[in-house]
Amino acid sequence: MAAKTAGGNSAFHNFHNDYAHIADPNERRRLALAEIDKAPFGWYHVRAIVVAGTGFFTDAYDIFAVGLVTTMLGVVYWHDAKSNPGKIPSTADTAIKVATSGGTVLGQAGFGALADIVGRKRMYGLELIIIIFATLAQALSSASPSMSIVGLIIFWRVIMGIGIGGDYPLSAIITSEFATTKWRGAMMGSVFAMQGIGQFAAGIIALIAVSGFKGSLSSAKTVAACSGDCLSSMDKTWRIIIGFGAVPGCIALYYRLTIPETPRYTFDVARDIEKGGEDIKAYIQGKPEGNPDEISRVQMIQTANENLAVPKASWSDFINHYKQWKYGKVLLGTAGSWFFLDVAFYGLSLNNTVFLTAIGYATGNTVYELFYHTAVGNIIIVCAGAIPGYWVTVATVDTIGRKPIQLMGFAMLTILFTAIGFGYNKLEAGGSHAKTWLTKLSSVVAQFFFNFGPNATTFIVPGECFPTRYRSTSHGLSAAAGKVGSIVAQVVIGPLRVRGATKTNASPWLDHVMEIYALFMLCGIFTTLLIPETKRKTLEELAGEVPGTPMYDPTLAGAGSAPKGSGDISEEGAMGEKSAV
């Protein structure tokens, strides 16, 4: 029996003392985790969403601002180019955009694994430090005789991408493991919805920066004619846009560094039952971490190592776990769905400026009007499609379910891209005005069903459906597969758009690119069939640890091995004993 601790009142309940009389570590773990699963939605949940969501705001801002910035880099560093002056070469544009995705793949896989090995708390905040440092370094970069601006920005965007990648599994898993079962999907969806706010902020900051230099930017009629004050103002503009990305990260850093370790990691991986129980109490009270009695803690660790039923994490256990089809297919489903999604999502979202130009919206009589319209066009697409899609998911994901939303999203996107692809050139018959507005409407609808669909659910499901000891690694691998998809979109599919380009038609293969995206969305429907529905199920139930549930696996639950020295106290017995204390 563990020693009771002091403290606790009507406002801050002492959960540790509720279970101090229970010797069985498995029973104490189950009852303590039930406090999290059944807790009413409160301010500590809001705090977790804001802390994790601020990081995602920063991630999205840094990722999607580059679509606006590369066009400005063309004006500043290619203003005297012999061909297409004032425009960045397509190879340089692609390399800068791919650099972030390449770093993100490394960060997602690396930070995901490390969070399972050394703990969520130890890694959380480190990725934000990397993002802040690399963002400021980009904003202060400049070309020199020995180094081109493209090389410098690529280097720092790879570093920044590593930090952004680390934020995906960490924010998802920490939110998931602290969330109440009833609203876990909404909490994780709210964190991911900050991606839409980040995209919106990138457009707003671009609009403000461009408007701030209206006078000098209006002095040039075309990007090729931008020189003197116009060139200097454009150089300041892109640095302001990039540099602002470090601001929200600095605000969230303190709270990330002081967040407690998730109790599920402390229970299942560290196997520290006393600390896990205290951390639950600390989380609900808004404290950095729990402070258990050290003597009781050491005694319980020894007991847990001998008796805790949850399997220990190891490479051999990881391989044996996922080589079973019933578990391997889930990882294949989450990783495959994310891969197919990101081919189209990043193929479109990182090239909004390109598509706005293709339909004749991102134009103007001066450099100022050109970039003003580009920023406004991005804001319209995000506000009309992306942001509503994110928040409709938040409102419905715990009632409709993750799997139906993902299937519906992939199906709608398949239909939409097929219609755009095969009907794009036929819109010419309706005139350029009809083509412009129908294409713009299609972009808005696509953004809505990306986000009220697979873009949100591919983030949520991997944070729920895997066992605690491999949850972060599995989420990181799934997310990394997605970013590989974004690289494919930019390196392989993106260049097809300009195949056979002429002065009058810069994107002759745009219709075929849409058809390719439709095929990838169709493939996403089939990989979605491999994932389970996670709505309103505890993480332990999804991991197969709860007897009497469809997903129960006696091997994972440790059935058949009765803990030494325990009375195998049932929930009813424990509650009865508590009432007698």
Coordinates of C-alpha atoms in Angstrom, one line a residue:
M1 CA 0.0 0.0 0.0
A2 CA 1.3 3.5 -1.0
A3 CA 1.6 6.2 1.6
K4 CA -1.0 9.0 1.4
T5 CA 0.1 12.5 0.6
A6 CA -1.0 15.8 2.0
G7 CA -3.1 18.3 0.1
G8 CA -6.4 18.4 -1.7
N9 CA -9.6 20.2 -1.3
S10 CA -13.0 20.7 -3.0
A11 CA -11.4 22.7 -5.8
F12 CA -8.3 20.5 -6.3
H13 CA -9.1 16.9 -5.6
N14 CA -6.2 14.7 -4.4
F15 CA -6.5 11.8 -6.8
H16 CA -3.4 10.1 -5.5
N17 CA -5.0 9.5 -2.1
D18 CA -8.0 7.9 -3.9
Y19 CA -5.9 5.1 -5.0
A20 CA -3.1 5.0 -2.4
H21 CA -4.7 1.9 -0.7
I22 CA -4.6 -0.1 -4.0
A23 CA -1.5 -2.3 -4.3
D24 CA -2.1 -3.6 -7.8
P25 CA -0.3 -1.2 -10.2
N26 CA -2.6 -2.3 -13.1
E27 CA -5.7 -1.3 -11.1
R28 CA -4.2 2.0 -10.0
R29 CA -3.2 2.7 -13.6
R30 CA -6.7 1.9 -14.9
L31 CA -8.4 4.1 -12.3
A32 CA -6.1 7.0 -12.7
L33 CA -6.4 7.0 -16.5
A34 CA -10.2 6.9 -16.1
E35 CA -9.9 10.3 -14.3
I36 CA -8.5 11.8 -17.5
D37 CA -10.9 9.9 -19.8
K38 CA -14.1 10.9 -17.9
A39 CA -13.0 14.4 -16.8
P40 CA -15.5 17.2 -17.8
F41 CA -14.2 19.6 -20.4
G42 CA -12.4 22.4 -18.6
W43 CA -9.9 25.2 -18.8
Y44 CA -7.0 22.8 -18.5
H45 CA -8.2 21.2 -21.8
V46 CA -8.4 24.7 -23.4
R47 CA -4.9 25.4 -22.2
A48 CA -3.6 22.2 -23.8
I49 CA -5.3 23.1 -27.1
V50 CA -3.9 26.7 -27.1
V51 CA -0.3 25.6 -26.2
A52 CA -0.3 22.9 -28.9
G53 CA -2.3 24.9 -31.4
T54 CA 0.1 27.9 -31.2
G55 CA 2.9 25.7 -32.5
F56 CA 0.7 24.5 -35.3
F57 CA -0.2 28.1 -36.1
T58 CA 3.6 28.7 -36.5
D59 CA 4.1 25.6 -38.5
A60 CA 1.4 26.5 -41.0
Y61 CA 2.5 30.1 -41.3
D62 CA 6.1 29.1 -42.0
I63 CA 5.1 26.4 -44.5
F64 CA 2.5 28.3 -46.6
A65 CA 4.1 31.8 -46.4
V66 CA 6.8 30.5 -48.8
G67 CA 4.3 30.4 -51.6
L68 CA 4.1 34.2 -51.4
V69 CA 7.7 34.8 -50.6
T70 CA 9.3 32.9 -53.5
T71 CA 7.6 35.3 -56.0
M72 CA 9.1 38.2 -54.1
L73 CA 12.5 36.6 -54.1
G74 CA 12.3 36.5 -57.9
V75 CA 11.8 40.3 -58.0
V76 CA 14.7 40.9 -55.7
Y77 CA 17.4 38.5 -56.9
W78 CA 16.4 37.9 -60.5
H79 CA 15.6 41.5 -61.5
D80 CA 18.4 41.6 -64.0
A81 CA 18.1 38.0 -65.4
K82 CA 18.5 37.7 -69.1
S83 CA 15.3 35.6 -69.5
N84 CA 12.1 36.3 -67.5
P85 CA 13.6 39.1 -65.4
G86 CA 11.9 39.5 -62.0
K87 CA 10.7 35.9 -61.9
I88 CA 12.3 33.1 -59.9
P89 CA 13.3 30.1 -62.0
S90 CA 11.0 27.2 -61.5
T91 CA 13.9 24.9 -60.3
A92 CA 14.8 27.4 -57.5
D93 CA 11.1 27.8 -56.6
T94 CA 10.6 24.1 -56.3
A95 CA 13.9 23.5 -54.4
I96 CA 12.9 26.1 -51.7
K97 CA 9.5 24.6 -51.3
V98 CA 10.7 21.0 -51.2
A99 CA 13.4 21.8 -48.7
T100 CA 10.8 22.4 -46.0
S101 CA 9.1 19.1 -46.7
G102 CA 12.4 17.2 -46.7
G103 CA 13.3 18.6 -43.3
T104 CA 9.8 17.8 -42.1
V105 CA 10.1 14.1 -43.0
L106 CA 13.3 13.9 -40.9
G107 CA 11.7 15.8 -38.0
Q108 CA 8.5 13.7 -38.0
A109 CA 10.3 10.4 -38.0
G110 CA 13.0 11.4 -35.6
F111 CA 11.1 13.4 -33.0
G112 CA 8.3 10.8 -33.2
A113 CA 10.7 8.0 -32.2
L114 CA 12.5 10.0 -29.6
A115 CA 9.2 11.0 -27.9
D116 CA 8.6 7.3 -27.4
I117 CA 12.1 6.6 -26.2
V118 CA 12.9 9.6 -23.9
G119 CA 9.4 11.0 -23.3
R120 CA 7.1 13.6 -24.6
K121 CA 8.0 16.3 -22.1
R122 CA 11.8 16.1 -22.8
M123 CA 11.2 16.7 -26.6
Y124 CA 8.4 19.2 -26.4
G125 CA 9.6 22.7 -26.8
L126 CA 12.9 21.7 -28.5
E127 CA 11.2 21.6 -31.9
L128 CA 9.9 25.1 -31.3
I129 CA 13.3 26.4 -30.5
I130 CA 14.6 25.0 -33.8
I131 CA 11.7 26.6 -35.7
I132 CA 12.3 30.0 -34.1
F133 CA 16.1 30.0 -34.7
A134 CA 15.8 28.8 -38.3
T135 CA 13.0 31.3 -39.1
L136 CA 15.0 34.3 -37.9
A137 CA 18.1 33.0 -39.7
Q138 CA 16.1 32.9 -43.0
A139 CA 14.8 36.5 -42.5
L140 CA 18.4 37.7 -42.0
S141 CA 19.9 35.7 -44.9
S142 CA 21.5 37.4 -47.9
A143 CA 23.5 36.3 -51.0
S144 CA 27.2 36.6 -51.1
P145 CA 29.9 35.9 -53.8
S146 CA 30.4 32.4 -52.4
M147 CA 26.7 31.5 -51.5
S148 CA 23.5 32.1 -53.4
I149 CA 20.3 33.1 -51.7
V150 CA 18.6 29.9 -52.8
G151 CA 21.3 27.8 -51.1
L152 CA 21.0 29.7 -47.9
I153 CA 17.3 29.6 -47.7
I154 CA 17.2 25.9 -48.6
F155 CA 19.6 25.2 -45.7
W156 CA 17.6 27.1 -43.1
R157 CA 14.3 25.7 -44.4
V158 CA 15.5 22.2 -44.0
I159 CA 16.5 23.0 -40.4
M160 CA 13.1 24.7 -39.9
G161 CA 11.4 21.7 -41.4
I162 CA 13.0 19.4 -38.9
G163 CA 11.4 21.5 -36.1
I164 CA 8.1 21.7 -37.9
G165 CA 8.1 17.9 -38.4
G166 CA 8.8 17.3 -34.7
D167 CA 5.7 19.3 -33.8
Y168 CA 3.3 17.0 -35.7
P169 CA 3.7 13.8 -33.5
L170 CA 4.4 15.7 -30.3
S171 CA 1.4 18.0 -30.4
A172 CA -0.9 15.3 -31.6
I173 CA 0.1 12.7 -29.0
I174 CA 0.3 15.1 -26.0
T175 CA -3.2 16.5 -26.8
S176 CA -4.6 12.9 -27.3
E177 CA -3.1 11.5 -24.1
F178 CA -4.4 14.4 -22.0
A179 CA -7.8 14.6 -23.7
T180 CA -11.2 13.5 -22.3
T181 CA -12.5 10.5 -24.4
K182 CA -15.8 12.3 -25.2
W183 CA -14.2 15.3 -26.9
R184 CA -10.8 13.9 -27.9
G185 CA -11.4 14.3 -31.6
A186 CA -12.6 17.9 -31.1
M187 CA -9.5 18.8 -29.0
M188 CA -7.1 17.3 -31.6
G189 CA -9.1 18.9 -34.4
S190 CA -8.9 22.3 -32.7
V191 CA -5.1 22.0 -32.5
F192 CA -4.9 21.1 -36.2
A193 CA -7.4 23.8 -37.1
M194 CA -4.8 26.4 -36.2
Q195 CA -3.1 25.4 -39.5
G196 CA -5.9 27.3 -41.2
I197 CA -5.4 30.3 -38.9
G198 CA -1.7 30.2 -39.8
Q199 CA -2.4 30.2 -43.5
F200 CA -4.8 33.1 -43.0
A201 CA -2.1 35.0 -41.0
A202 CA 0.4 34.5 -43.8
G203 CA -1.9 36.2 -46.2
I204 CA -2.8 39.0 -43.8
I205 CA 0.9 39.8 -42.9
A206 CA 1.7 39.7 -46.6
L207 CA -1.2 42.1 -47.3
I208 CA 0.0 44.5 -44.5
A209 CA 3.6 44.4 -45.6
V210 CA 2.8 45.0 -49.2
S211 CA 0.4 47.9 -48.3
G212 CA 3.0 49.4 -46.1
F213 CA 5.3 49.9 -49.1
K214 CA 2.5 50.8 -51.5
G215 CA 4.2 54.0 -52.7
S216 CA 7.5 52.5 -53.7
L217 CA 6.0 49.3 -55.1
S218 CA 3.5 51.3 -57.2
S219 CA 6.4 53.1 -59.0
A220 CA 7.1 50.0 -61.1
K221 CA 4.7 48.7 -63.7
T222 CA 6.1 45.2 -63.9
V223 CA 8.4 43.0 -61.8
A224 CA 11.1 43.4 -64.5
A225 CA 11.0 47.2 -64.1
C226 CA 11.2 47.1 -60.2
S227 CA 14.4 48.8 -59.2
G228 CA 15.7 51.4 -56.7
D229 CA 13.1 52.0 -53.9
C230 CA 10.8 49.4 -55.4
L231 CA 13.6 46.7 -55.1
S232 CA 14.5 47.8 -51.6
S233 CA 10.9 47.7 -50.4
M234 CA 10.4 44.2 -51.9
D235 CA 13.5 42.9 -50.1
K236 CA 12.1 44.3 -46.8
T237 CA 8.7 42.8 -47.5
W238 CA 9.7 39.2 -47.9
R239 CA 11.9 39.4 -44.8
I240 CA 9.0 40.8 -42.7
I241 CA 6.7 38.0 -43.8
I242 CA 9.2 35.3 -43.0
G243 CA 10.4 36.9 -39.7
F244 CA 6.9 37.2 -38.3
G245 CA 6.7 33.4 -38.2
A246 CA 9.0 33.4 -35.1
V247 CA 6.6 35.6 -33.0
P248 CA 3.9 33.1 -32.0
G249 CA 6.5 30.4 -31.4
C250 CA 8.2 32.7 -28.8
I251 CA 4.9 33.2 -27.0
A252 CA 4.2 29.4 -26.7
L253 CA 7.7 28.3 -25.8
Y254 CA 7.5 28.8 -22.1
Y255 CA 4.3 26.8 -21.8
R256 CA 5.7 23.9 -23.8
L257 CA 8.8 23.7 -21.7
T258 CA 6.8 23.5 -18.5
I259 CA 4.1 21.0 -19.6
P260 CA 4.0 17.8 -17.4
E261 CA 4.8 14.4 -18.9
T262 CA 1.7 12.6 -20.2
P263 CA 0.5 10.2 -17.5
R264 CA 0.1 7.4 -20.1
Y265 CA 3.8 7.6 -21.0
T266 CA 4.7 7.7 -17.3
F267 CA 2.5 4.6 -16.7
D268 CA 3.2 2.5 -19.7
V269 CA 6.8 3.3 -20.8
A270 CA 8.5 4.8 -17.8
R271 CA 6.4 2.4 -15.6
D272 CA 6.3 5.0 -12.8
I273 CA 2.8 4.6 -11.4
E274 CA 3.2 7.1 -8.5
K275 CA 4.5 9.9 -10.8
G276 CA 1.8 9.2 -13.4
G277 CA -0.9 9.6 -10.8
E278 CA 0.6 12.9 -9.4
D279 CA 1.0 14.2 -13.0
I280 CA -2.7 13.8 -13.6
K281 CA -3.5 15.9 -10.6
A282 CA -0.8 18.5 -11.6
Y283 CA -2.3 18.7 -15.1
I284 CA -5.8 19.4 -13.9
Q285 CA -4.5 22.0 -11.5
G286 CA -2.3 23.7 -14.1
K287 CA 1.0 22.8 -12.5
P288 CA 4.2 21.8 -14.4
E289 CA 4.4 18.3 -12.9
G290 CA 3.5 16.2 -9.9
N291 CA 5.6 15.7 -6.8
P292 CA 5.1 12.2 -5.4
D293 CA 6.5 10.7 -2.2
E294 CA 9.9 9.4 -3.4
I295 CA 10.0 6.3 -1.1
S296 CA 6.5 5.3 -2.3
R297 CA 7.6 6.0 -5.9
V298 CA 10.7 3.7 -5.7
Q299 CA 8.6 0.9 -4.2
M300 CA 5.9 1.2 -6.8
I301 CA 8.4 1.3 -9.7
Q302 CA 9.8 -2.0 -8.4
T303 CA 6.3 -3.4 -8.1
A304 CA 5.3 -2.1 -11.6
N305 CA 8.4 -3.6 -13.3
E306 CA 7.4 -7.0 -11.9
N307 CA 3.6 -6.8 -12.2
L308 CA 2.5 -4.2 -14.8
A309 CA 0.7 -6.1 -17.6
V310 CA 1.4 -3.6 -20.4
P311 CA 4.3 -4.9 -22.6
K312 CA 7.6 -3.1 -22.5
A313 CA 8.7 -1.2 -25.6
S314 CA 11.6 -2.7 -27.6
W315 CA 12.6 -3.0 -31.2
S316 CA 11.7 -6.7 -31.3
D317 CA 8.3 -6.0 -29.8
F318 CA 7.8 -3.2 -32.3
I319 CA 8.5 -5.5 -35.2
N320 CA 6.4 -8.3 -33.8
H321 CA 3.5 -6.0 -33.2
Y322 CA 3.3 -4.5 -36.7
K323 CA 4.1 -7.7 -38.6
Q324 CA 0.7 -8.9 -37.5
W325 CA -1.7 -7.8 -40.2
K326 CA -4.4 -6.5 -37.8
Y327 CA -1.9 -3.9 -36.5
G328 CA 0.2 -3.5 -39.6
K329 CA -2.8 -2.7 -41.8
V330 CA -3.7 0.2 -39.5
L331 CA -0.2 1.8 -39.9
L332 CA -0.5 1.2 -43.6
G333 CA -3.9 2.8 -43.6
T334 CA -2.8 5.9 -41.7
A335 CA 0.5 6.4 -43.6
G336 CA -1.1 5.6 -47.0
S337 CA -4.0 7.9 -46.5
W338 CA -1.7 10.8 -45.4
F339 CA 0.6 10.1 -48.4
F340 CA -2.3 10.2 -51.0
L341 CA -3.8 13.3 -49.3
D342 CA -0.7 15.4 -49.2
V343 CA 0.1 14.9 -52.9
A344 CA -2.9 17.0 -53.8
F345 CA -3.1 19.1 -50.7
Y346 CA 0.4 20.5 -50.9
G347 CA 0.4 20.4 -54.7
L348 CA -2.4 23.0 -54.5
S349 CA -1.8 24.9 -51.3
L350 CA 1.9 25.7 -51.9
N351 CA 1.0 26.9 -55.4
N352 CA -2.1 29.0 -54.7
T353 CA -0.2 31.9 -56.3
V354 CA 0.5 29.9 -59.4
F355 CA -3.2 28.9 -59.8
L356 CA -4.3 32.4 -59.1
T357 CA -2.0 33.6 -61.9
A358 CA -3.2 30.8 -64.2
I359 CA -6.8 32.0 -63.9
G360 CA -5.9 35.6 -64.3
Y361 CA -6.6 36.8 -60.8
A362 CA -3.0 37.5 -59.5
T363 CA -2.4 40.4 -62.0
G364 CA -2.2 44.2 -61.8
N365 CA -1.0 47.3 -63.5
T366 CA 1.8 47.8 -61.0
V367 CA 4.0 45.6 -58.8
Y368 CA 1.9 46.7 -55.8
E369 CA -1.4 45.6 -57.4
L370 CA 0.2 42.3 -58.4
F371 CA 1.2 41.3 -54.9
Y372 CA -1.9 42.9 -53.3
H373 CA -4.2 40.8 -55.5
T374 CA -2.1 37.7 -54.8
A375 CA -2.3 38.2 -51.0
V376 CA -6.1 38.9 -51.2
G377 CA -6.6 35.8 -53.4
N378 CA -4.9 33.6 -50.9
I379 CA -6.9 35.1 -48.0
I380 CA -10.2 34.5 -49.9
I381 CA -9.4 30.8 -50.6
V382 CA -8.4 30.2 -47.0
C383 CA -11.3 32.1 -45.4
A384 CA -13.9 30.7 -47.8
G385 CA -12.8 27.1 -47.9
A386 CA -10.0 26.0 -45.5
I387 CA -11.0 27.7 -42.2
P388 CA -14.7 26.6 -42.4
G389 CA -13.6 23.1 -43.3
Y390 CA -11.3 22.8 -40.2
W391 CA -14.0 24.0 -37.8
V392 CA -16.8 21.9 -39.3
T393 CA -14.6 18.9 -38.6
V394 CA -14.1 20.1 -35.0
A395 CA -17.8 20.4 -34.5
T396 CA -18.7 17.0 -36.0
V397 CA -15.7 14.6 -35.6
D398 CA -16.9 13.3 -32.2
T399 CA -20.5 12.7 -33.5
I400 CA -20.1 11.7 -37.2
G401 CA -16.8 9.9 -36.6
R402 CA -13.3 10.1 -38.1
K403 CA -13.7 7.4 -40.7
P404 CA -16.9 8.6 -42.4
I405 CA -15.5 12.2 -42.6
Q406 CA -12.3 10.9 -44.2
L407 CA -14.2 8.7 -46.7
M408 CA -16.6 11.5 -47.6
G409 CA -13.7 13.9 -48.1
F410 CA -11.7 11.7 -50.3
A411 CA -14.8 10.8 -52.4
M412 CA -15.8 14.5 -52.8
L413 CA -12.3 15.5 -53.8
T414 CA -12.1 12.6 -56.3
I415 CA -15.3 13.9 -58.0
L416 CA -14.2 17.5 -57.8
F417 CA -10.7 17.0 -59.3
T418 CA -12.1 14.7 -62.0
A419 CA -14.6 17.5 -63.0
I420 CA -12.0 20.2 -63.0
G421 CA -9.5 18.0 -64.9
F422 CA -11.8 16.9 -67.7
G423 CA -13.8 20.1 -67.8
Y424 CA -11.1 22.8 -67.4
N425 CA -10.5 23.4 -71.1
K426 CA -14.2 23.3 -71.9
L427 CA -14.7 26.3 -69.7
E428 CA -13.0 28.3 -72.4
A429 CA -16.3 28.2 -74.3
G430 CA -17.9 30.2 -71.5
G431 CA -15.2 33.0 -71.7
S432 CA -12.3 33.8 -69.5
H433 CA -14.5 35.4 -66.9
A434 CA -16.5 32.2 -66.4
K435 CA -13.3 30.1 -66.3
T436 CA -11.8 32.4 -63.7
W437 CA -14.7 32.3 -61.3
L438 CA -15.5 28.6 -61.7
T439 CA -11.9 27.7 -61.1
K440 CA -11.8 29.9 -58.1
L441 CA -15.0 28.3 -56.7
S442 CA -13.5 24.9 -57.3
S443 CA -10.4 25.9 -55.3
V444 CA -12.6 27.0 -52.4
V445 CA -14.7 23.8 -52.4
A446 CA -11.5 21.7 -52.6
Q447 CA -10.0 23.5 -49.6
F448 CA -13.3 22.9 -47.7
F449 CA -13.3 19.2 -48.3
F450 CA -9.6 18.8 -47.7
N451 CA -10.2 20.1 -44.2
F452 CA -13.6 18.8 -43.6
G453 CA -12.1 15.5 -44.6
P454 CA -8.8 13.8 -44.8
N455 CA -6.5 16.7 -43.9
A456 CA -7.9 16.8 -40.4
T457 CA -8.6 13.1 -39.8
T458 CA -5.2 11.9 -41.0
F459 CA -3.8 14.0 -38.2
I460 CA -6.3 12.8 -35.6
V461 CA -6.5 9.0 -36.1
P462 CA -2.8 8.1 -35.8
G463 CA -2.8 9.9 -32.4
E464 CA -5.4 7.5 -31.1
C465 CA -5.2 4.1 -32.7
F466 CA -1.8 2.9 -31.6
P467 CA -0.5 1.6 -28.2
T468 CA 1.1 4.2 -26.0
R469 CA 4.6 2.7 -26.3
Y470 CA 4.6 3.2 -30.1
R471 CA 2.0 5.9 -30.5
S472 CA 4.4 8.8 -31.2
T473 CA 6.6 6.7 -33.5
S474 CA 3.6 5.5 -35.5
H475 CA 2.2 9.0 -35.8
G476 CA 5.6 10.3 -36.9
L477 CA 5.9 7.6 -39.6
S478 CA 2.4 8.3 -40.8
A479 CA 3.0 12.1 -41.0
A480 CA 6.4 11.5 -42.7
A481 CA 4.6 9.4 -45.4
G482 CA 2.4 12.5 -46.0
K483 CA 5.4 14.8 -46.5
V484 CA 6.9 12.3 -48.9
G485 CA 3.6 12.8 -50.8
S486 CA 4.1 16.5 -50.8
I487 CA 7.6 16.1 -52.2
V488 CA 6.2 13.9 -55.0
A489 CA 3.7 16.6 -55.7
Q490 CA 6.3 19.3 -56.0
V491 CA 9.1 17.4 -57.7
V492 CA 7.3 14.9 -60.0
I493 CA 3.8 16.2 -60.6
G494 CA 4.3 20.0 -60.2
P495 CA 6.7 20.3 -63.2
L496 CA 4.1 18.6 -65.5
R497 CA 1.9 21.7 -65.2
V498 CA 4.3 23.8 -67.3
R499 CA 5.0 21.1 -69.9
G500 CA 4.8 22.8 -73.3
A501 CA 4.3 26.3 -71.8
T502 CA 4.1 29.3 -74.0
K503 CA 3.9 33.0 -73.4
T504 CA 0.2 32.9 -73.7
N505 CA -0.4 29.7 -71.7
A506 CA 2.0 29.2 -68.7
S507 CA 0.2 26.1 -67.4
P508 CA -1.0 24.0 -70.4
W509 CA -1.0 20.7 -68.4
L510 CA -3.0 22.1 -65.5
D511 CA -6.0 20.0 -66.4
H512 CA -3.9 16.8 -66.5
V513 CA -2.4 17.6 -63.1
M514 CA -6.0 17.8 -61.7
E515 CA -6.7 14.4 -63.2
I516 CA -3.7 12.9 -61.5
Y517 CA -4.8 14.4 -58.2
A518 CA -8.2 12.8 -58.7
L519 CA -6.4 9.4 -59.0
F520 CA -4.6 9.9 -55.7
M521 CA -7.8 10.9 -53.9
L522 CA -9.4 7.7 -55.2
C523 CA -6.5 5.7 -53.8
G524 CA -7.1 7.4 -50.5
I525 CA -10.6 5.9 -50.3
F526 CA -9.2 2.4 -50.3
T527 CA -6.5 3.1 -47.6
T528 CA -9.2 4.7 -45.4
L529 CA -10.9 1.3 -45.3
L530 CA -7.9 0.0 -43.4
I531 CA -8.2 2.3 -40.4
P532 CA -10.5 1.7 -37.4
E533 CA -13.2 4.1 -36.1
T534 CA -11.9 5.8 -33.0
K535 CA -14.9 7.9 -32.0
R536 CA -15.7 7.8 -28.2
K537 CA -13.3 5.0 -27.5
T538 CA -10.6 5.2 -24.8
L539 CA -7.0 4.9 -26.0
E540 CA -6.6 1.7 -24.0
E541 CA -9.7 0.2 -25.7
L542 CA -8.2 1.1 -29.1
A543 CA -4.9 -0.4 -28.0
G544 CA -6.7 -3.7 -27.3
E545 CA -6.2 -3.6 -23.6
V546 CA -9.9 -3.6 -22.4
P547 CA -11.6 -7.0 -21.9
G548 CA -15.0 -7.4 -23.5
T549 CA -14.4 -4.9 -26.3
P550 CA -14.2 -5.9 -30.0
M551 CA -10.5 -4.8 -30.2
Y552 CA -9.4 -6.7 -27.1
D553 CA -6.1 -8.6 -27.4
P554 CA -5.1 -10.7 -24.4
T555 CA -1.4 -10.5 -25.3
L556 CA -1.4 -6.7 -25.0
A557 CA -3.6 -6.7 -21.9
G558 CA -1.3 -9.2 -20.2
A559 CA -4.2 -11.7 -19.6
G560 CA -3.3 -14.9 -18.0
S561 CA -0.5 -13.5 -15.9
A562 CA -1.9 -12.5 -12.6
P563 CA 0.2 -9.8 -10.9
K564 CA 2.2 -10.9 -7.9
G565 CA 0.9 -9.9 -4.5
S566 CA -2.2 -8.3 -5.8
G567 CA -5.8 -9.0 -5.1
D568 CA -6.8 -8.1 -8.7
I569 CA -9.2 -5.6 -7.3
S570 CA -12.1 -4.9 -9.6
E571 CA -13.4 -1.4 -10.2
E572 CA -16.5 -2.0 -8.1
G573 CA -14.4 -3.4 -5.2
A574 CA -12.0 -0.5 -5.4
M575 CA -14.8 2.0 -5.3
G576 CA -16.4 0.2 -2.4
E577 CA -13.2 0.3 -0.5
K578 CA -12.7 4.0 -1.2
S579 CA -16.1 4.7 0.2
A580 CA -15.2 2.9 3.4
V581 CA -12.0 4.9 3.9

